[in-house]
CSV table of C-alpha atoms in Angstrom, one decimal:
chain,number,residue,atom,x,y,z
M,168,MET,CA,-7.1,25.6,-4.3
M,169,SER,CA,-9.0,23.7,-6.9
M,170,VAL,CA,-11.8,21.2,-5.9
M,171,PRO,CA,-10.1,18.2,-7.7
M,172,LEU,CA,-6.8,18.9,-5.8
M,173,LEU,CA,-8.8,19.2,-2.5
M,174,LEU,CA,-10.4,15.8,-3.1
M,175,THR,CA,-7.0,14.3,-3.7
M,176,LEU,CA,-5.7,15.8,-0.4
M,177,LEU,CA,-8.6,14.5,1.6
M,178,ALA,CA,-8.3,11.0,0.1
M,179,GLY,CA,-4.6,10.9,0.9
M,180,GLY,CA,-5.1,12.4,4.3
M,181,ALA,CA,-7.4,9.5,5.2
M,182,THR,CA,-4.3,7.4,5.7
M,183,PHE,CA,-3.7,9.3,9.0
M,184,ILE,CA,-7.0,7.9,10.3
M,185,GLY,CA,-5.7,4.4,9.9
M,186,ALA,CA,-2.4,5.5,11.4
M,187,PHE,CA,-4.0,6.8,14.5
M,188,LEU,CA,-5.9,3.6,14.9
M,189,GLY,CA,-2.6,1.7,14.7
M,190,ILE,CA,-1.0,3.5,17.6
M,191,ILE,CA,-3.9,3.9,20.0
M,192,GLY,CA,-3.3,2.1,23.3
M,193,GLN,CA,-0.6,-0.4,24.0
M,194,LYS,CA,1.7,-2.0,21.4
M,195,PRO,CA,-0.2,-4.6,19.5
M,196,SER,CA,0.1,-8.3,20.5
M,197,ASN,CA,1.9,-10.8,18.3
M,198,ARG,CA,-1.5,-12.2,17.2
M,199,LEU,CA,-2.9,-8.8,16.2
M,200,LEU,CA,0.4,-7.9,14.5
M,201,ALA,CA,0.4,-11.1,12.5
M,202,PHE,CA,-3.2,-10.4,11.5
M,203,ALA,CA,-2.3,-6.9,10.4
M,204,LEU,CA,0.5,-8.2,8.3
M,205,GLY,CA,-1.8,-10.7,6.6
M,206,PHE,CA,-4.4,-8.0,6.3
M,207,ALA,CA,-1.9,-5.8,4.4
M,208,ALA,CA,-0.9,-8.6,2.2
M,209,GLY,CA,-4.5,-9.2,1.3
M,210,ILE,CA,-5.0,-5.6,0.4
M,211,MET,CA,-2.0,-5.4,-1.8
M,212,LEU,CA,-2.6,-8.7,-3.6
M,213,LEU,CA,-6.2,-7.9,-4.4
M,214,ILE,CA,-5.6,-4.3,-5.5
M,215,SER,CA,-2.6,-5.3,-7.6
M,216,LEU,CA,-4.1,-8.3,-9.4
M,217,MET,CA,-7.7,-7.1,-9.7
M,218,GLU,CA,-7.4,-3.3,-10.1
M,219,MET,CA,-4.0,-2.1,-11.1
M,220,LEU,CA,-2.8,-4.9,-13.5
M,221,PRO,CA,-6.1,-5.1,-15.5
M,222,ALA,CA,-6.3,-1.3,-15.7
M,223,ALA,CA,-2.7,-1.2,-17.0
M,224,LEU,CA,-3.4,-3.9,-19.6
M,225,HIS,CA,-6.5,-2.1,-20.8
M,226,ALA,CA,-4.8,1.3,-21.0
M,227,GLU,CA,-5.1,3.0,-24.4
M,228,GLY,CA,-2.1,2.1,-26.6
M,229,MET,CA,-0.8,-0.5,-24.1
M,230,SER,CA,0.4,-3.8,-25.6
M,231,PRO,CA,0.1,-7.0,-23.6
M,232,MET,CA,3.8,-7.6,-23.9
M,233,LEU,CA,4.6,-4.1,-22.5
M,234,GLY,CA,2.1,-4.5,-19.7
M,235,TYR,CA,3.2,-7.9,-18.5
M,236,GLY,CA,6.8,-7.0,-19.1
M,237,MET,CA,6.5,-4.0,-16.7
M,238,PHE,CA,4.7,-6.3,-14.2
M,239,VAL,CA,7.7,-8.7,-14.3
M,240,ALA,CA,10.1,-5.7,-14.1
M,241,GLY,CA,8.3,-4.7,-10.9
M,242,LEU,CA,8.8,-8.2,-9.5
M,243,LEU,CA,12.5,-8.2,-10.3
M,244,GLY,CA,12.8,-4.6,-9.0
M,245,TYR,CA,11.5,-5.7,-5.7
M,246,PHE,CA,13.9,-8.6,-5.3
M,247,ALA,CA,16.8,-6.3,-6.4
M,248,LEU,CA,15.8,-3.9,-3.6
M,249,ASP,CA,15.3,-6.7,-1.2
M,250,ARG,CA,18.9,-7.9,-1.7
M,251,LEU,CA,20.2,-4.4,-1.0
M,252,LEU,CA,18.6,-4.4,2.5
M,253,PRO,CA,20.2,-6.3,5.3
M,254,HIS,CA,18.6,-9.5,6.5
M,255,GLN,CA,18.3,-10.8,10.0
M,256,HIS,CA,17.3,-14.3,11.0
M,257,PRO,CA,14.0,-13.9,13.0
M,258,GLN,CA,15.1,-15.2,16.4
M,259,ASP,CA,12.9,-14.0,19.3
M,260,LEU,CA,11.5,-11.4,16.9
M,261,MET,CA,9.0,-10.0,19.4
M,262,SER,CA,10.9,-10.6,22.7
M,263,PRO,CA,10.6,-7.8,25.3
M,264,GLY,CA,13.4,-5.3,25.1
M,265,THR,CA,14.4,-6.5,21.6
M,266,SER,CA,14.4,-4.2,18.6
M,267,PRO,CA,12.7,-6.2,15.9
M,268,ARG,CA,14.7,-5.0,12.9
M,269,ASN,CA,13.0,-7.5,10.6
M,270,LEU,CA,9.7,-5.9,11.4
M,271,ARG,CA,11.0,-2.4,10.9
M,272,ARG,CA,12.5,-3.4,7.6
M,273,THR,CA,9.2,-4.9,6.6
M,274,ALA,CA,7.3,-1.8,7.6
M,275,ILE,CA,9.7,0.4,5.5
M,276,LEU,CA,9.2,-1.9,2.5
M,277,LEU,CA,5.5,-1.9,3.0
M,278,THR,CA,5.5,1.9,3.1
M,279,LEU,CA,7.5,1.9,-0.2
M,280,GLY,CA,5.0,-0.4,-1.9
M,281,ILE,CA,1.9,1.5,-0.8
M,282,SER,CA,3.6,4.8,-1.6
M,283,LEU,CA,4.4,3.7,-5.1
M,284,HIS,CA,0.8,2.6,-5.5
M,285,ASN,CA,-0.6,5.8,-4.0
M,286,PHE,CA,1.3,8.2,-6.3
M,287,PRO,CA,-0.4,7.2,-9.6
M,288,GLU,CA,-3.6,6.8,-7.6
M,289,GLY,CA,-3.3,10.5,-6.6
M,290,VAL,CA,-2.7,11.4,-10.3
M,291,ALA,CA,-5.7,9.4,-11.4
M,292,THR,CA,-8.0,10.9,-8.7
M,293,PHE,CA,-7.0,14.4,-9.7
M,294,VAL,CA,-7.3,13.9,-13.4
M,295,THR,CA,-10.7,12.2,-13.2
M,296,ALA,CA,-12.1,14.8,-10.8
M,297,SER,CA,-10.9,17.5,-13.3
M,298,SER,CA,-12.9,16.0,-16.1
M,299,ASP,CA,-15.9,14.9,-14.1
M,300,LEU,CA,-16.3,16.3,-10.6
M,301,GLU,CA,-19.2,14.0,-9.6
M,302,LEU,CA,-17.2,10.9,-10.7
M,303,GLY,CA,-14.1,12.3,-9.0
M,304,LEU,CA,-16.0,12.6,-5.7
M,305,GLY,CA,-17.0,9.0,-5.8
M,306,ILE,CA,-13.5,7.9,-6.6
M,307,ALA,CA,-12.0,10.1,-3.8
M,308,LEU,CA,-14.5,8.6,-1.3
M,309,ALA,CA,-13.6,5.0,-2.2
M,310,VAL,CA,-9.9,5.8,-2.2
M,311,ALA,CA,-10.2,7.4,1.3
M,312,ILE,CA,-12.0,4.3,2.6
M,313,HIS,CA,-9.2,1.9,1.5
M,314,ASN,CA,-6.5,4.3,2.6
M,315,ILE,CA,-7.6,3.8,6.2
M,316,PRO,CA,-6.6,0.2,6.5
M,317,GLU,CA,-3.5,1.0,4.5
M,318,GLY,CA,-2.5,3.6,7.2
M,319,LEU,CA,-3.2,1.0,9.9
M,320,ALA,CA,-1.1,-1.6,8.0
M,321,VAL,CA,1.9,0.7,8.0
M,322,ALA,CA,1.6,2.2,11.4
M,323,GLY,CA,0.9,-1.0,13.3
M,324,PRO,CA,4.2,-2.8,12.4
M,325,MET,CA,6.3,0.3,12.7
M,326,TYR,CA,4.9,1.1,16.1
M,327,ALA,CA,5.6,-2.5,17.2
M,328,ALA,CA,9.1,-2.3,15.8
M,329,THR,CA,10.1,1.0,17.3
M,330,GLY,CA,7.7,1.7,20.2
M,331,SER,CA,7.5,5.2,18.9
M,332,LYS,CA,4.1,6.6,17.9
M,333,SER,CA,5.7,9.6,16.2
M,334,LYS,CA,7.7,7.3,13.9
M,335,ALA,CA,4.7,5.2,13.2
M,336,LEU,CA,2.7,8.3,12.2
M,337,PHE,CA,5.7,9.6,10.2
M,338,TRP,CA,6.0,6.4,8.0
M,339,ALA,CA,2.3,6.1,7.6
M,340,GLY,CA,2.2,9.7,6.6
M,341,ILE,CA,4.7,9.1,3.9
M,342,SER,CA,2.4,6.7,2.2
M,343,GLY,CA,-0.5,9.2,2.4
M,344,MET,CA,1.7,12.1,1.2
M,345,ALA,CA,2.7,10.1,-1.9
M,346,GLU,CA,-0.9,10.2,-3.0
M,347,ILE,CA,-1.1,13.9,-2.3
M,348,LEU,CA,2.1,14.4,-4.2
M,349,GLY,CA,0.7,12.6,-7.2
M,350,GLY,CA,-2.3,15.0,-7.2
M,351,VAL,CA,0.0,18.0,-6.8
M,352,MET,CA,2.2,16.9,-9.6
M,353,ALA,CA,-0.8,16.4,-11.8
M,354,PHE,CA,-2.0,19.8,-10.9
M,355,LEU,CA,1.3,21.6,-11.5
M,356,VAL,CA,2.9,19.6,-14.4
M,357,LEU,CA,0.9,16.8,-15.9
M,358,GLY,CA,-2.6,18.0,-16.5
M,359,PRO,CA,-3.9,16.8,-19.9
M,360,LEU,CA,-0.4,15.6,-20.9
M,361,VAL,CA,-0.8,12.4,-18.8
M,362,SER,CA,0.0,9.5,-21.2
M,363,PRO,CA,-2.3,6.4,-20.8
M,364,VAL,CA,0.7,4.2,-21.8
M,365,VAL,CA,3.0,5.8,-19.2
M,366,MET,CA,0.3,5.5,-16.5
M,367,GLY,CA,-0.4,2.0,-17.5
M,368,ALA,CA,3.2,0.9,-17.5
M,369,THR,CA,3.7,2.5,-14.1
M,370,MET,CA,0.7,0.8,-12.6
M,371,ALA,CA,1.8,-2.6,-14.0
M,372,ALA,CA,5.3,-2.2,-12.5
M,373,VAL,CA,3.9,-1.1,-9.1
M,374,ALA,CA,1.5,-4.1,-9.2
M,375,GLY,CA,4.5,-6.4,-9.6
M,376,ILE,CA,6.3,-4.8,-6.6
M,377,MET,CA,3.2,-5.2,-4.4
M,378,VAL,CA,2.6,-8.8,-5.3
M,379,ALA,CA,6.3,-9.7,-4.6
M,380,LEU,CA,6.2,-7.8,-1.3
M,381,SER,CA,3.0,-9.6,-0.2
M,382,VAL,CA,4.2,-13.1,-1.0
M,383,ASP,CA,7.9,-12.8,-0.1
M,384,GLU,CA,7.8,-10.5,2.9
M,385,LEU,CA,4.4,-9.9,4.6
M,386,MET,CA,2.9,-13.4,4.7
M,387,PRO,CA,6.1,-15.3,5.8
M,388,LEU,CA,6.7,-12.6,8.5
M,389,ALA,CA,3.1,-12.9,9.8
M,390,ARG,CA,3.8,-16.7,10.3
M,391,GLU,CA,7.1,-16.0,12.1
M,392,VAL,CA,5.6,-13.4,14.4
M,393,ASP,CA,2.7,-15.7,15.5
M,394,PRO,CA,3.4,-19.3,14.4
M,395,HIS,CA,0.4,-20.6,16.3
M,396,ASN,CA,-2.2,-18.8,14.1
M,397,ASN,CA,-2.9,-18.9,10.4
M,398,PRO,CA,-2.1,-15.6,8.7
M,399,SER,CA,-4.6,-16.5,5.9
M,400,TYR,CA,-7.4,-15.1,8.1
M,401,GLY,CA,-5.8,-11.7,7.9
M,402,VAL,CA,-5.2,-12.1,4.2
M,403,LEU,CA,-8.8,-13.0,3.5
M,404,CYS,CA,-10.1,-10.1,5.6
M,405,GLY,CA,-7.8,-7.7,3.8
M,406,MET,CA,-9.1,-9.0,0.5
M,407,ALA,CA,-12.7,-8.6,1.7
M,408,VAL,CA,-12.2,-5.0,2.7
M,409,MET,CA,-10.4,-4.1,-0.5
M,410,GLY,CA,-13.1,-5.9,-2.5
M,411,LEU,CA,-15.7,-3.6,-0.9
M,412,SER,CA,-13.6,-0.6,-1.8
M,413,LEU,CA,-13.2,-1.7,-5.4
M,414,THR,CA,-16.9,-2.3,-5.6
M,415,LEU,CA,-17.4,1.4,-4.7
M,416,LEU,CA,-15.0,2.4,-7.4
M,417,GLN,CA,-16.8,0.3,-10.0
M,418,SER,CA,-20.2,1.6,-8.9
M,419,SER,CA,-18.7,5.1,-9.6
M,420,GLY,CA,-18.0,4.1,-13.1
M,421,VAL,CA,-14.4,3.1,-12.8
M,422,GLY,CA,-12.9,-0.4,-13.1
């Protein structure tokens, strides 16, 4: 196994660390769950607007119209997917003995959004490490750091929704495997044929999906789960953690 592929596997595998943290002990309280949802929204907003979209717009050969057009396409794509999924009015969402389908639906959407982000991230990690191993090591480390709260953000809500640790690990694992899949695809197929325009367009669209998911799904549900506390605290903490991760990426020469 090549070293760049191994780095991608380790970075994606860090998601399981966060997933285990999300299922240790008893099911999270409403307050903790609302904080986790806000935390996930903060992560997704910051990484979408301050990493993915700017990187997409500055990709070689990318026009502003195409970049912003793909961002809007991601927004519209999210709402199209949202309409296909059944809605439930959140009455007694977290009552004992009740299966919180809204929460499970949100966790699945969150897994989808993070997975779509992680796939091109896995490609980028592998391609960078292939051209510069030292730089790739720094990127893989920073990616692994911010994959830990992502795993927690997926596993926590899914565990609360189903009461099943195995299902929580499974869905969190999907988001981590998406990154590993990106690295494997780059290793097997893409290699030097990765087009900056295609990568940029993909990143812009995924950024749109993640912004819509955060604003339309995560933040409102955090308020519904725990109406007595402000979900903005979780949002701000998520942004702070992701900001630290992005600082590590930039100090490695990327950004």
